Coordinates of C-alpha atoms and ligand atoms in Angstrom, one line a residue:
M197 CA 15.6 -10.3 3.8
G198 CA 12.4 -8.8 2.3
N199 CA 12.5 -7.8 -1.3
V200 CA 11.9 -4.4 -2.6
H201 CA 9.9 -4.3 -5.9
V202 CA 9.6 -1.0 -7.8
L203 CA 6.6 -1.4 -10.1
D204 CA 7.9 0.4 -13.2
H205 CA 4.9 -0.2 -15.5
P206 CA 4.7 2.9 -17.8
L207 CA 1.1 3.6 -16.8
I208 CA 2.1 3.7 -13.1
Q209 CA 5.1 5.9 -13.8
H210 CA 3.1 8.3 -16.0
K211 CA 0.3 8.7 -13.5
L212 CA 2.7 9.1 -10.6
S213 CA 4.2 12.2 -12.4
F214 CA 0.8 13.9 -12.3
I215 CA 0.3 12.8 -8.7
R216 CA 3.6 14.4 -7.7
D217 CA 2.9 17.7 -9.6
R218 CA 2.0 20.5 -7.1
S219 CA -0.6 21.9 -9.6
T220 CA -2.7 18.7 -9.5
G221 CA -5.8 19.5 -7.5
T222 CA -7.6 17.4 -4.9
K223 CA -10.1 15.8 -7.3
E224 CA -7.6 14.8 -9.9
F225 CA -5.1 13.7 -7.2
R226 CA -7.7 11.4 -5.6
E227 CA -8.6 9.9 -9.0
L228 CA -5.0 9.3 -10.0
V229 CA -4.1 7.6 -6.6
D230 CA -7.2 5.4 -7.1
E231 CA -6.0 4.4 -10.6
V232 CA -2.4 3.8 -9.6
A233 CA -3.6 1.7 -6.6
M234 CA -5.6 -0.5 -9.1
L235 CA -2.6 -0.9 -11.4
M236 CA -0.3 -1.7 -8.4
A237 CA -2.9 -4.3 -7.2
F238 CA -2.6 -5.9 -10.6
E239 CA 1.2 -6.2 -10.2
I240 CA 1.2 -7.2 -6.6
T241 CA -1.1 -10.1 -7.2
R242 CA 1.1 -11.7 -9.9
D243 CA 2.1 -14.6 -7.7
L244 CA -1.4 -15.6 -6.4
P245 CA -1.8 -19.3 -6.7
L246 CA -4.2 -20.7 -9.4
E247 CA -6.1 -24.0 -9.5
E248 CA -7.6 -25.9 -12.4
T249 CA -11.4 -26.0 -13.0
T250 CA -13.5 -27.5 -15.7
I251 CA -16.0 -25.3 -17.6
E252 CA -18.3 -25.5 -20.6
T253 CA -17.6 -23.0 -23.3
P254 CA -20.4 -22.6 -26.0
V255 CA -18.1 -25.0 -28.1
T256 CA -16.7 -27.6 -25.8
T257 CA -15.7 -28.7 -22.3
T258 CA -12.3 -27.5 -21.2
T259 CA -10.0 -27.2 -18.3
T260 CA -9.1 -23.6 -17.2
K261 CA -7.6 -21.8 -14.3
V262 CA -9.2 -19.8 -11.5
L263 CA -7.7 -18.3 -8.3
A264 CA -7.0 -20.9 -5.7
G265 CA -9.0 -18.9 -3.1
K266 CA -6.1 -17.4 -1.2
K267 CA -7.6 -15.0 1.4
I268 CA -6.5 -11.5 1.2
G269 CA -6.8 -8.6 3.6
L270 CA -6.1 -4.9 2.9
V271 CA -4.9 -2.8 5.8
P272 CA -4.8 0.9 5.0
I273 CA -2.9 3.1 7.4
L274 CA -5.3 6.1 8.2
R275 CA -5.7 8.6 6.8
A276 CA -3.8 8.6 3.6
G277 CA -3.9 4.8 3.0
L278 CA -7.7 5.1 2.5
G279 CA -7.1 6.8 -0.8
M280 CA -5.7 3.5 -2.2
V281 CA -8.4 1.0 -0.9
D282 CA -11.1 1.4 -3.5
G283 CA -8.7 1.1 -6.4
M284 CA -7.4 -2.2 -5.0
L285 CA -10.9 -3.5 -4.3
K286 CA -11.8 -3.0 -8.0
L287 CA -9.4 -5.9 -8.7
I288 CA -9.7 -7.8 -5.5
P289 CA -13.3 -7.3 -4.5
A290 CA -13.4 -10.2 -2.0
A291 CA -10.6 -8.9 0.1
K292 CA -11.5 -7.9 3.7
V293 CA -10.4 -4.5 4.9
G294 CA -8.9 -3.7 8.3
H295 CA -7.9 -0.3 9.5
V296 CA -4.9 1.0 11.5
G297 CA -5.1 4.6 12.6
L298 CA -1.7 6.3 13.0
Y299 CA -0.5 9.8 12.8
R300 CA 3.0 11.1 12.8
D301 CA 3.6 13.5 15.8
P302 CA 4.9 16.7 14.1
E303 CA 7.3 17.3 17.0
T304 CA 8.8 13.9 17.7
L305 CA 8.0 12.5 14.2
K306 CA 7.1 9.3 16.0
P307 CA 3.8 7.5 15.0
V308 CA 0.9 7.6 17.5
E309 CA -1.7 4.7 17.1
Y310 CA -5.3 5.9 17.8
Y311 CA -7.4 3.2 16.1
I312 CA -7.3 -0.5 15.0
K313 CA -10.0 -2.7 13.7
L314 CA -9.1 -5.9 11.8
P315 CA -10.8 -9.0 10.3
S316 CA -10.9 -11.7 13.0
D317 CA -9.0 -14.2 10.8
I318 CA -5.9 -12.1 9.9
H319 CA -3.7 -15.1 10.9
E320 CA -4.8 -16.9 7.8
R321 CA -4.8 -14.0 5.4
E322 CA -2.2 -12.5 3.1
L323 CA -2.3 -8.9 4.4
I324 CA -1.3 -5.9 2.3
V325 CA -0.5 -2.9 4.4
I326 CA -1.2 0.2 2.3
D327 CA 0.1 3.7 2.7
P328 CA 1.1 6.2 0.0
M329 CA 4.2 7.3 1.8
L330 CA 7.1 5.4 3.5
A331 CA 9.2 8.2 4.9
T332 CA 11.1 7.5 8.2
G333 CA 9.3 4.1 8.2
G334 CA 8.0 4.7 11.7
S335 CA 4.3 4.4 10.8
A336 CA 4.6 1.3 8.6
N337 CA 6.9 -0.3 11.1
D338 CA 4.4 0.2 14.0
A339 CA 1.4 -0.9 11.8
I340 CA 3.2 -4.1 10.8
Q341 CA 4.2 -4.8 14.4
S342 CA 0.6 -4.2 15.6
L343 CA -0.6 -6.8 13.0
K344 CA 2.1 -9.3 14.0
N345 CA 1.2 -8.8 17.7
R346 CA -2.4 -9.8 16.8
G347 CA -1.4 -12.9 14.9
A348 CA -0.7 -11.9 11.3
K349 CA 1.8 -14.1 9.6
N350 CA 2.0 -13.0 5.9
I351 CA 2.4 -9.3 5.3
R352 CA 3.3 -7.2 2.3
L353 CA 3.7 -3.4 2.3
M354 CA 2.5 -1.3 -0.6
C355 CA 3.4 2.4 -1.0
L356 CA 3.4 4.9 -3.8
I357 CA 6.7 6.5 -2.8
A358 CA 9.4 5.6 -0.3
A359 CA 12.6 7.1 1.0
P360 CA 15.7 4.9 1.3
E361 CA 15.6 5.5 5.1
G362 CA 12.1 4.0 5.4
V363 CA 12.9 1.0 3.3
E364 CA 15.9 0.3 5.5
V365 CA 13.8 0.4 8.6
I366 CA 11.3 -2.1 7.3
K367 CA 14.0 -4.4 5.9
E368 CA 15.7 -4.4 9.3
Q369 CA 12.7 -4.7 11.5
H370 CA 10.6 -6.9 9.3
P371 CA 12.8 -8.9 7.0
D372 CA 9.9 -11.2 6.1
V373 CA 7.9 -8.3 4.6
D374 CA 8.2 -7.6 0.8
I375 CA 7.8 -4.0 -0.1
Y376 CA 6.0 -2.8 -3.3
L377 CA 6.6 0.7 -4.5
A378 CA 5.8 2.9 -7.5
A379 CA 9.0 4.9 -6.8
L380 CA 12.0 4.9 -4.5
D381 CA 13.0 8.5 -4.0
E382 CA 16.2 10.2 -3.2
K383 CA 16.0 11.2 0.5
L384 CA 14.2 12.8 3.4
D385 CA 14.3 16.6 4.1
D386 CA 14.8 18.2 7.5
H387 CA 11.1 17.7 8.3
A388 CA 11.2 14.0 7.2
Y389 CA 9.3 14.8 4.1
I390 CA 10.2 12.6 1.1
V391 CA 12.3 14.4 -1.6
P392 CA 11.1 14.9 -4.4
G393 CA 8.0 13.1 -3.1
L394 CA 4.5 14.5 -3.5
G395 CA 4.1 16.6 -0.3
D396 CA 1.6 15.6 2.4
A397 CA -0.4 12.7 1.0
G398 CA -3.3 13.1 3.5
D399 CA -3.7 16.8 2.9
R400 CA -3.5 16.4 -0.9
L401 CA -6.1 13.6 -0.8
F402 CA -8.6 15.2 1.5
G403 CA -8.0 18.9 0.8
T404 CA -6.9 19.7 4.3
K405 CA -3.8 21.8 5.2
Ligands
PRP765 C1 1.8 10.2 6.6 C2 1.8 9.0 5.6 C3 2.4 7.9 6.5 C4 3.4 8.6 7.3 C5 4.7 8.3 6.7 O1 0.8 10.1 7.5 O2 0.5 8.7 5.1 O3 1.4 7.2 7.3 O4 3.1 10.0 7.2 O5 5.7 8.8 7.5 P1 6.7 7.9 8.3 O6 7.2 6.9 7.4 O7 7.8 8.9 8.7 O8 6.1 7.4 9.5 P2 0.5 11.3 8.5 O9 1.2 11.0 9.8 O10 0.8 12.7 7.9 O11 -1.0 11.1 8.9 P3 -2.3 11.3 8.0 O12 -2.3 10.2 7.0 O13 -3.4 11.2 9.0 O14 -2.3 12.7 7.3
URA766 N1 4.1 11.9 5.0 C1 3.7 12.5 3.9 O1 2.5 12.6 3.7 N2 4.6 12.9 3.0 C2 5.9 12.8 3.2 O2 6.7 13.2 2.3 C3 6.3 12.2 4.4 C4 5.4 11.8 5.3

């Protein structure tokens, strides 16, 4: 069964409070999401393998460690996932970025896929699917399935906020996928919005309504 990791670093929790606050405007919201994504990237990469290398310091020759070159791919779910990409790339600049376009139909609440473009070697990459919100889990579930259908083998899911309902869907449908969150909220409301949540992530990031 996939593990759920709530990243409770104080800086992540502090910034998330301002992200949630309805009085936070678009510019500040975008900056905070970028910062939290960077901090989450720091936590999510904790288990990356290292290898030894030999270098010359100004004083002596020594053996040190560098990343063992694991290939990473970031896959934001459009639109709102885009808000987290640059922050993650600040720490993982060599990652390739694929895109999955999905929107949630307001009537059926089911995800509709309208775009997909991925690196050609996804089967050998550690993929991190990124979306600020995991609500019913429909969008992330479809995105992960789309990646698997195209050969992806190692997938993690990273979200700012999740509802228990969405977490259960991913655990059931994709038990191989670990989930990384800044917060696990209480529930969904009647419109499948996360409570307390942050509202509509795409609208708050891009200033639409
Ligand atoms: C939001 C969010 C997720 C999805 C979560 O996107 O960014 O992708 O809803 O809901 P779910 O877990 O119930 O599927 P939305 O459909 O509003 O599209 P947008 O990013 O284009 O605004
Ligand atoms: N999508 C959002 O943007 N927010 C929610 O609370 C649920 C789905």
